[in-house]
Each structure stands twice: as C-alpha cells, then as structure tokens.
C-alpha cells in the first residue's frame, strides 16, 4: 500500500507545483514511501470514498537538531475544508512528540502555509539560521528557483524560512511567568498599603458647607 499511495502523492506534488506555477522540490515515490515506513508521514483519506485527500511529512537534519515540515499537499476537491490546517497541526504535533528539543522549520512560497506556521508560533528567519546539512539543500535542486538560491550562496531565495525554536519559546514563557509573579507581588504590596491606611488614624472630613 505504501508504494501505491507514494506514487500518487509524488504526482500530486508535481501537479500542484505545475498548476500554481511555483517552485517546489520534487520528491520521488521511493522517498515518500520511506517516510511512511519511518512513521514520519501523515496521510489524510476521505472516509466515505477512501480517496487520498492530503499528505505531509517530517524529516530530521543535523543529527536531529532540526526538523523540517515538508510536502504539504491537499487534493483540489478537498481544499477549503480546513484539511491543510489540520495536516499542518498534525505534522507539528508529530515533530514535537518525536523530537521535543529540535528546532522545527519550513521553507515555503505559500502564503497559506506561512499563515498556518505563524499561528503555531513560527517566526521568519534568515536561511543562515536553518540547517546547514548539504543533503537538505541538495533537495532543492529539482526546484525551478534553485539557480536563485545558489546565486545567493544559499542565503536567500523566493521561499521564506520560518522556524519554531522550543528553547526560545521556553525562555519567553519563563520571562512571562516572572513578569506575572512581579505583577502579583506589586499588587499584594499595594493592597497591603491600602489596608494599613484604612485601618490607621488617618481620616478625611467632608468640607463644611458655607451658610
């Protein structure tokens, strides 16, 4: 079954790139089947018909320090049904579960994918912050924009690089918690001072009306 679906998925990716006139790295059916066997792929089916509806996969780089979310594709007849977003969230959850300390990244020309990544906490980053693994960048050779990438010494292309850094998110969360604690302490001090003033001898008399 892996091979049958892998061949169709490879065709879907090729057809989508051609129809939208965008650059996309081609993936062979053998490569996609391997991702399925490794438990790094997510496939969506239409329940009533059993038709293949969508696909995405993850791949690790630089000794599992980076995880790429790639190959997101939805069949034309299932677009607009929120399936792309569900697949994106599923691949993100799979990445976090299997590689909790890894930086998760994506390079894309799709505004829809950029929006989904941003909602998940991804931030735009220069290519210099992505994996330096040669095999990853070699995978871009089948993209029609590869010459642009190479002319810029792999520092920029038409794709936008986005990254989710768990360490940065952890630091931001800790900073937020410290800020909340500080606010709570200041609020307690202010409340205590108000209580002391109300319990003290300080009184305020109303002004006398002039007759």
PDB file of C-alpha atoms in Angstrom:
ATOM      1  CA  UNK A   1       0.000   0.000   0.000  1.00  0.00           C
ATOM      2  CA  UNK A   2       2.878   2.370   0.773  1.00  0.00           C
ATOM      3  CA  UNK A   3       4.144   2.277  -2.792  1.00  0.00           C
ATOM      4  CA  UNK A   4       0.690   2.780  -4.311  1.00  0.00           C
ATOM      5  CA  UNK A   5      -0.035   5.885  -2.246  1.00  0.00           C
ATOM      6  CA  UNK A   6       3.533   7.177  -2.541  1.00  0.00           C
ATOM      7  CA  UNK A   7       3.319   7.213  -6.330  1.00  0.00           C
ATOM      8  CA  UNK A   8       0.055   9.167  -6.248  1.00  0.00           C
ATOM      9  CA  UNK A   9       1.413  11.654  -3.677  1.00  0.00           C
ATOM     10  CA  UNK A  10       4.507  12.297  -5.814  1.00  0.00           C
ATOM     11  CA  UNK A  11       2.178  13.023  -8.749  1.00  0.00           C
ATOM     12  CA  UNK A  12       0.039  15.348  -6.589  1.00  0.00           C
ATOM     13  CA  UNK A  13       3.070  17.398  -5.556  1.00  0.00           C
ATOM     14  CA  UNK A  14       4.237  17.688  -9.158  1.00  0.00           C
ATOM     15  CA  UNK A  15       0.763  18.623 -10.450  1.00  0.00           C
ATOM     16  CA  UNK A  16       0.280  21.240  -7.725  1.00  0.00           C
ATOM     17  CA  UNK A  17       3.592  22.953  -8.460  1.00  0.00           C
ATOM     18  CA  UNK A  18       2.857  22.978 -12.188  1.00  0.00           C
ATOM     19  CA  UNK A  19      -0.706  24.294 -11.750  1.00  0.00           C
ATOM     20  CA  UNK A  20       0.313  27.112  -9.397  1.00  0.00           C
ATOM     21  CA  UNK A  21       3.472  27.968 -11.323  1.00  0.00           C
ATOM     22  CA  UNK A  22       5.634  27.831  -8.223  1.00  0.00           C
ATOM     23  CA  UNK A  23       8.970  26.311  -7.416  1.00  0.00           C
ATOM     24  CA  UNK A  24       8.841  23.134  -5.374  1.00  0.00           C
ATOM     25  CA  UNK A  25      11.413  20.434  -4.729  1.00  0.00           C
ATOM     26  CA  UNK A  26      10.330  17.153  -6.284  1.00  0.00           C
ATOM     27  CA  UNK A  27      10.113  14.051  -4.108  1.00  0.00           C
ATOM     28  CA  UNK A  28      10.295  10.571  -5.585  1.00  0.00           C
ATOM     29  CA  UNK A  29       7.734   7.899  -4.754  1.00  0.00           C
ATOM     30  CA  UNK A  30      10.540   5.883  -3.129  1.00  0.00           C
ATOM     31  CA  UNK A  31      11.450   8.780  -0.837  1.00  0.00           C
ATOM     32  CA  UNK A  32       7.815   9.325   0.185  1.00  0.00           C
ATOM     33  CA  UNK A  33       7.307   5.591   0.825  1.00  0.00           C
ATOM     34  CA  UNK A  34      10.378   5.636   3.076  1.00  0.00           C
ATOM     35  CA  UNK A  35       8.896   8.480   5.151  1.00  0.00           C
ATOM     36  CA  UNK A  36       5.721   6.417   5.575  1.00  0.00           C
ATOM     37  CA  UNK A  37       7.682   3.378   6.749  1.00  0.00           C
ATOM     38  CA  UNK A  38       9.660   5.516   9.218  1.00  0.00           C
ATOM     39  CA  UNK A  39       6.486   6.900  10.781  1.00  0.00           C
ATOM     40  CA  UNK A  40       7.317  10.408   9.577  1.00  0.00           C
ATOM     41  CA  UNK A  41       4.356  10.879   7.241  1.00  0.00           C
ATOM     42  CA  UNK A  42       0.727  11.866   7.744  1.00  0.00           C
ATOM     43  CA  UNK A  43      -1.890  10.852   5.182  1.00  0.00           C
ATOM     44  CA  UNK A  44      -5.499  12.052   5.065  1.00  0.00           C
ATOM     45  CA  UNK A  45      -8.276   9.999   3.463  1.00  0.00           C
ATOM     46  CA  UNK A  46     -11.865  10.847   2.607  1.00  0.00           C
ATOM     47  CA  UNK A  47     -13.786   8.355   4.766  1.00  0.00           C
ATOM     48  CA  UNK A  48     -16.847   7.670   2.583  1.00  0.00           C
ATOM     49  CA  UNK A  49     -14.841   7.056  -0.584  1.00  0.00           C
ATOM     50  CA  UNK A  50     -11.441   6.079   0.801  1.00  0.00           C
ATOM     51  CA  UNK A  51      -9.880   8.586  -1.593  1.00  0.00           C
ATOM     52  CA  UNK A  52      -6.468  10.042  -0.798  1.00  0.00           C
ATOM     53  CA  UNK A  53      -7.171  13.639   0.273  1.00  0.00           C
ATOM     54  CA  UNK A  54      -3.915  15.073   1.591  1.00  0.00           C
ATOM     55  CA  UNK A  55      -0.391  14.438   2.773  1.00  0.00           C
ATOM     56  CA  UNK A  56       2.585  15.900   4.622  1.00  0.00           C
ATOM     57  CA  UNK A  57       5.786  14.571   6.178  1.00  0.00           C
ATOM     58  CA  UNK A  58       8.611  15.496   8.528  1.00  0.00           C
ATOM     59  CA  UNK A  59      12.353  14.968   8.154  1.00  0.00           C
ATOM     60  CA  UNK A  60      15.242  15.401  10.580  1.00  0.00           C
ATOM     61  CA  UNK A  61      18.536  17.140   9.838  1.00  0.00           C
ATOM     62  CA  UNK A  62      21.855  17.922  11.542  1.00  0.00           C
ATOM     63  CA  UNK A  63      21.713  14.955  13.937  1.00  0.00           C
ATOM     64  CA  UNK A  64      18.049  15.529  14.877  1.00  0.00           C
ATOM     65  CA  UNK A  65      18.697  19.144  15.913  1.00  0.00           C
ATOM     66  CA  UNK A  66      16.335  20.345  13.177  1.00  0.00           C
ATOM     67  CA  UNK A  67      13.022  19.000  11.907  1.00  0.00           C
ATOM     68  CA  UNK A  68      11.593  20.124   8.577  1.00  0.00           C
ATOM     69  CA  UNK A  69       7.830  20.071   7.990  1.00  0.00           C
ATOM     70  CA  UNK A  70       7.516  19.489   4.256  1.00  0.00           C
ATOM     71  CA  UNK A  71       5.429  18.289   1.345  1.00  0.00           C
ATOM     72  CA  UNK A  72       2.059  19.629   2.492  1.00  0.00           C
ATOM     73  CA  UNK A  73      -0.453  18.880  -0.248  1.00  0.00           C
ATOM     74  CA  UNK A  74      -4.263  18.740  -0.423  1.00  0.00           C
ATOM     75  CA  UNK A  75      -6.224  17.411  -3.388  1.00  0.00           C
ATOM     76  CA  UNK A  76      -8.073  20.248  -5.213  1.00  0.00           C
ATOM     77  CA  UNK A  77     -11.541  18.874  -4.394  1.00  0.00           C
ATOM     78  CA  UNK A  78     -10.781  18.929  -0.655  1.00  0.00           C
ATOM     79  CA  UNK A  79      -9.309  22.422  -0.478  1.00  0.00           C
ATOM     80  CA  UNK A  80     -11.261  24.966   1.528  1.00  0.00           C
ATOM     81  CA  UNK A  81     -12.280  22.298   4.052  1.00  0.00           C
ATOM     82  CA  UNK A  82      -9.593  23.199   6.626  1.00  0.00           C
ATOM     83  CA  UNK A  83      -7.751  19.963   5.800  1.00  0.00           C
ATOM     84  CA  UNK A  84      -4.464  21.744   5.094  1.00  0.00           C
ATOM     85  CA  UNK A  85      -4.533  23.350   8.525  1.00  0.00           C
ATOM     86  CA  UNK A  86      -5.324  20.022  10.198  1.00  0.00           C
ATOM     87  CA  UNK A  87      -2.430  18.351   8.388  1.00  0.00           C
ATOM     88  CA  UNK A  88      -0.101  21.191   9.371  1.00  0.00           C
ATOM     89  CA  UNK A  89      -1.113  20.940  13.024  1.00  0.00           C
ATOM     90  CA  UNK A  90      -0.702  17.153  12.907  1.00  0.00           C
ATOM     91  CA  UNK A  91       2.832  17.374  11.462  1.00  0.00           C
ATOM     92  CA  UNK A  92       3.755  19.988  14.073  1.00  0.00           C
ATOM     93  CA  UNK A  93       2.412  17.762  16.871  1.00  0.00           C
ATOM     94  CA  UNK A  94       4.311  14.761  15.459  1.00  0.00           C
ATOM     95  CA  UNK A  95       7.529  16.808  15.323  1.00  0.00           C
ATOM     96  CA  UNK A  96       7.134  17.983  18.931  1.00  0.00           C
ATOM     97  CA  UNK A  97       6.355  14.455  20.135  1.00  0.00           C
ATOM     98  CA  UNK A  98       9.218  12.668  18.367  1.00  0.00           C
ATOM     99  CA  UNK A  99      11.815  15.447  18.662  1.00  0.00           C
ATOM    100  CA  UNK A 100      10.803  17.761  21.563  1.00  0.00           C
ATOM    101  CA  UNK A 101      14.137  19.622  21.668  1.00  0.00           C
ATOM    102  CA  UNK A 102      14.556  20.109  17.918  1.00  0.00           C
ATOM    103  CA  UNK A 103      14.047  23.352  16.045  1.00  0.00           C
ATOM    104  CA  UNK A 104      11.161  22.941  13.605  1.00  0.00           C
ATOM    105  CA  UNK A 105      11.409  24.792  10.314  1.00  0.00           C
ATOM    106  CA  UNK A 106       9.745  25.218   6.981  1.00  0.00           C
ATOM    107  CA  UNK A 107      10.652  26.994   3.748  1.00  0.00           C
ATOM    108  CA  UNK A 108       7.757  27.914   1.514  1.00  0.00           C
ATOM    109  CA  UNK A 109       6.387  30.336  -1.075  1.00  0.00           C
ATOM    110  CA  UNK A 110       2.793  29.628   0.032  1.00  0.00           C
ATOM    111  CA  UNK A 111       1.093  32.445   1.947  1.00  0.00           C
ATOM    112  CA  UNK A 112      -1.400  29.937   3.375  1.00  0.00           C
ATOM    113  CA  UNK A 113       1.422  27.823   4.831  1.00  0.00           C
ATOM    114  CA  UNK A 114       3.138  30.941   6.191  1.00  0.00           C
ATOM    115  CA  UNK A 115      -0.074  31.923   7.975  1.00  0.00           C
ATOM    116  CA  UNK A 116      -0.517  28.447   9.466  1.00  0.00           C
ATOM    117  CA  UNK A 117       3.100  28.401  10.641  1.00  0.00           C
ATOM    118  CA  UNK A 118       2.729  31.827  12.253  1.00  0.00           C
ATOM    119  CA  UNK A 119      -0.371  30.651  14.132  1.00  0.00           C
ATOM    120  CA  UNK A 120       1.682  27.760  15.527  1.00  0.00           C
ATOM    121  CA  UNK A 121       4.368  30.121  16.826  1.00  0.00           C
ATOM    122  CA  UNK A 122       6.838  30.056  13.924  1.00  0.00           C
ATOM    123  CA  UNK A 123       8.836  33.207  13.184  1.00  0.00           C
ATOM    124  CA  UNK A 124      10.520  34.303   9.925  1.00  0.00           C
ATOM    125  CA  UNK A 125      14.267  33.639   9.974  1.00  0.00           C
ATOM    126  CA  UNK A 126      17.149  34.048   7.500  1.00  0.00           C
ATOM    127  CA  UNK A 127      18.365  30.884   5.800  1.00  0.00           C
ATOM    128  CA  UNK A 128      21.576  31.128   7.833  1.00  0.00           C
ATOM    129  CA  UNK A 129      19.592  30.004  10.903  1.00  0.00           C
ATOM    130  CA  UNK A 130      18.318  26.859   9.193  1.00  0.00           C
ATOM    131  CA  UNK A 131      20.133  23.554   8.933  1.00  0.00           C
ATOM    132  CA  UNK A 132      23.479  23.610   7.150  1.00  0.00           C
ATOM    133  CA  UNK A 133      23.027  19.969   6.128  1.00  0.00           C
ATOM    134  CA  UNK A 134      24.098  19.758   2.475  1.00  0.00           C
ATOM    135  CA  UNK A 135      21.607  16.968   1.728  1.00  0.00           C
ATOM    136  CA  UNK A 136      18.698  19.221   2.671  1.00  0.00           C
ATOM    137  CA  UNK A 137      19.759  21.979   0.297  1.00  0.00           C
ATOM    138  CA  UNK A 138      20.591  19.454  -2.422  1.00  0.00           C
ATOM    139  CA  UNK A 139      16.909  18.511  -2.259  1.00  0.00           C
ATOM    140  CA  UNK A 140      16.149  21.943  -3.743  1.00  0.00           C
ATOM    141  CA  UNK A 141      17.940  21.081  -6.999  1.00  0.00           C
ATOM    142  CA  UNK A 142      14.694  19.994  -8.658  1.00  0.00           C
ATOM    143  CA  UNK A 143      13.055  23.342  -7.816  1.00  0.00           C
ATOM    144  CA  UNK A 144      12.914  25.789 -10.717  1.00  0.00           C
ATOM    145  CA  UNK A 145      14.233  28.535  -8.420  1.00  0.00           C
ATOM    146  CA  UNK A 146      17.376  26.595  -7.466  1.00  0.00           C
ATOM    147  CA  UNK A 147      19.634  28.883  -9.501  1.00  0.00           C
ATOM    148  CA  UNK A 148      18.401  31.870  -7.440  1.00  0.00           C
ATOM    149  CA  UNK A 149      19.302  30.023  -4.250  1.00  0.00           C
ATOM    150  CA  UNK A 150      22.790  29.190  -5.487  1.00  0.00           C
ATOM    151  CA  UNK A 151      23.459  32.696  -6.850  1.00  0.00           C
ATOM    152  CA  UNK A 152      22.805  33.960  -3.335  1.00  0.00           C
ATOM    153  CA  UNK A 153      25.125  31.376  -1.747  1.00  0.00           C
ATOM    154  CA  UNK A 154      22.109  29.614  -0.149  1.00  0.00           C
ATOM    155  CA  UNK A 155      21.403  32.714   1.940  1.00  0.00           C
ATOM    156  CA  UNK A 156      18.108  33.677   0.290  1.00  0.00           C
ATOM    157  CA  UNK A 157      15.614  32.590  -2.347  1.00  0.00           C
ATOM    158  CA  UNK A 158      11.947  33.141  -3.217  1.00  0.00           C
ATOM    159  CA  UNK A 159      10.999  30.901  -0.293  1.00  0.00           C
ATOM    160  CA  UNK A 160      10.548  32.313   3.197  1.00  0.00           C
ATOM    161  CA  UNK A 161      12.212  30.475   6.063  1.00  0.00           C
ATOM    162  CA  UNK A 162      10.142  30.044   9.218  1.00  0.00           C
ATOM    163  CA  UNK A 163      11.195  28.429  12.485  1.00  0.00           C
ATOM    164  CA  UNK A 164       9.788  27.278  15.814  1.00  0.00           C
ATOM    165  CA  UNK A 165      12.551  27.252  18.428  1.00  0.00           C
ATOM    166  CA  UNK A 166      11.435  25.376  21.597  1.00  0.00           C
ATOM    167  CA  UNK A 167      14.283  26.881  23.630  1.00  0.00           C
ATOM    168  CA  UNK A 168      13.239  30.422  22.724  1.00  0.00           C
ATOM    169  CA  UNK A 169       9.601  29.610  23.489  1.00  0.00           C
ATOM    170  CA  UNK A 170      10.658  28.178  26.851  1.00  0.00           C
ATOM    171  CA  UNK A 171      12.634  31.328  27.703  1.00  0.00           C
ATOM    172  CA  UNK A 172       9.740  33.546  26.624  1.00  0.00           C
ATOM    173  CA  UNK A 173       7.355  31.522  28.808  1.00  0.00           C
ATOM    174  CA  UNK A 174       9.684  31.767  31.816  1.00  0.00           C
ATOM    175  CA  UNK A 175      10.040  35.522  31.271  1.00  0.00           C
ATOM    176  CA  UNK A 176       6.262  35.862  31.140  1.00  0.00           C
ATOM    177  CA  UNK A 177       5.872  33.843  34.354  1.00  0.00           C
ATOM    178  CA  UNK A 178       8.452  36.037  36.125  1.00  0.00           C
ATOM    179  CA  UNK A 179       6.651  39.161  34.919  1.00  0.00           C
ATOM    180  CA  UNK A 180       3.312  37.788  36.161  1.00  0.00           C
ATOM    181  CA  UNK A 181       4.873  36.978  39.559  1.00  0.00           C
ATOM    182  CA  UNK A 182       6.287  40.504  39.794  1.00  0.00           C
ATOM    183  CA  UNK A 183       2.881  41.996  38.989  1.00  0.00           C
ATOM    184  CA  UNK A 184       1.286  39.739  41.636  1.00  0.00           C
ATOM    185  CA  UNK A 185       3.841  40.849  44.273  1.00  0.00           C
ATOM    186  CA  UNK A 186       3.365  44.546  43.447  1.00  0.00           C
ATOM    187  CA  UNK A 187      -0.412  44.112  43.585  1.00  0.00           C
ATOM    188  CA  UNK A 188      -0.110  42.458  47.019  1.00  0.00           C
ATOM    189  CA  UNK A 189       2.101  45.309  48.318  1.00  0.00           C
ATOM    190  CA  UNK A 190      -0.325  47.957  47.048  1.00  0.00           C
ATOM    191  CA  UNK A 191      -3.276  46.092  48.598  1.00  0.00           C
ATOM    192  CA  UNK A 192      -1.443  45.784  51.933  1.00  0.00           C
ATOM    193  CA  UNK A 193      -0.635  49.520  51.979  1.00  0.00           C
ATOM    194  CA  UNK A 194      -4.258  50.378  51.279  1.00  0.00           C
ATOM    195  CA  UNK A 195      -5.378  48.124  54.134  1.00  0.00           C
ATOM    196  CA  UNK A 196      -2.914  49.796  56.523  1.00  0.00           C
ATOM    197  CA  UNK A 197      -4.121  53.239  55.534  1.00  0.00           C
ATOM    198  CA  UNK A 198      -7.770  52.270  56.010  1.00  0.00           C
ATOM    199  CA  UNK A 199      -7.011  50.747  59.450  1.00  0.00           C
ATOM    200  CA  UNK A 200      -4.931  53.758  60.645  1.00  0.00           C
ATOM    201  CA  UNK A 201      -5.935  57.043  62.260  1.00  0.00           C
ATOM    202  CA  UNK A 202      -5.923  58.984  59.044  1.00  0.00           C
ATOM    203  CA  UNK A 203      -9.423  60.342  58.388  1.00  0.00           C
ATOM    204  CA  UNK A 204     -10.762  62.666  55.768  1.00  0.00           C
ATOM    205  CA  UNK A 205     -13.543  65.034  56.861  1.00  0.00           C
ATOM    206  CA  UNK A 206     -16.089  66.297  54.356  1.00  0.00           C
ATOM    207  CA  UNK A 207     -15.917  70.010  53.587  1.00  0.00           C
ATOM    208  CA  UNK A 208     -18.348  72.182  55.536  1.00  0.00           C
ATOM    209  CA  UNK A 209     -20.973  73.937  53.511  1.00  0.00           C
ATOM    210  CA  UNK A 210     -20.975  77.712  53.856  1.00  0.00           C
ATOM    211  CA  UNK A 211     -24.239  79.170  55.008  1.00  0.00           C
TER     212      UNK A 211
END
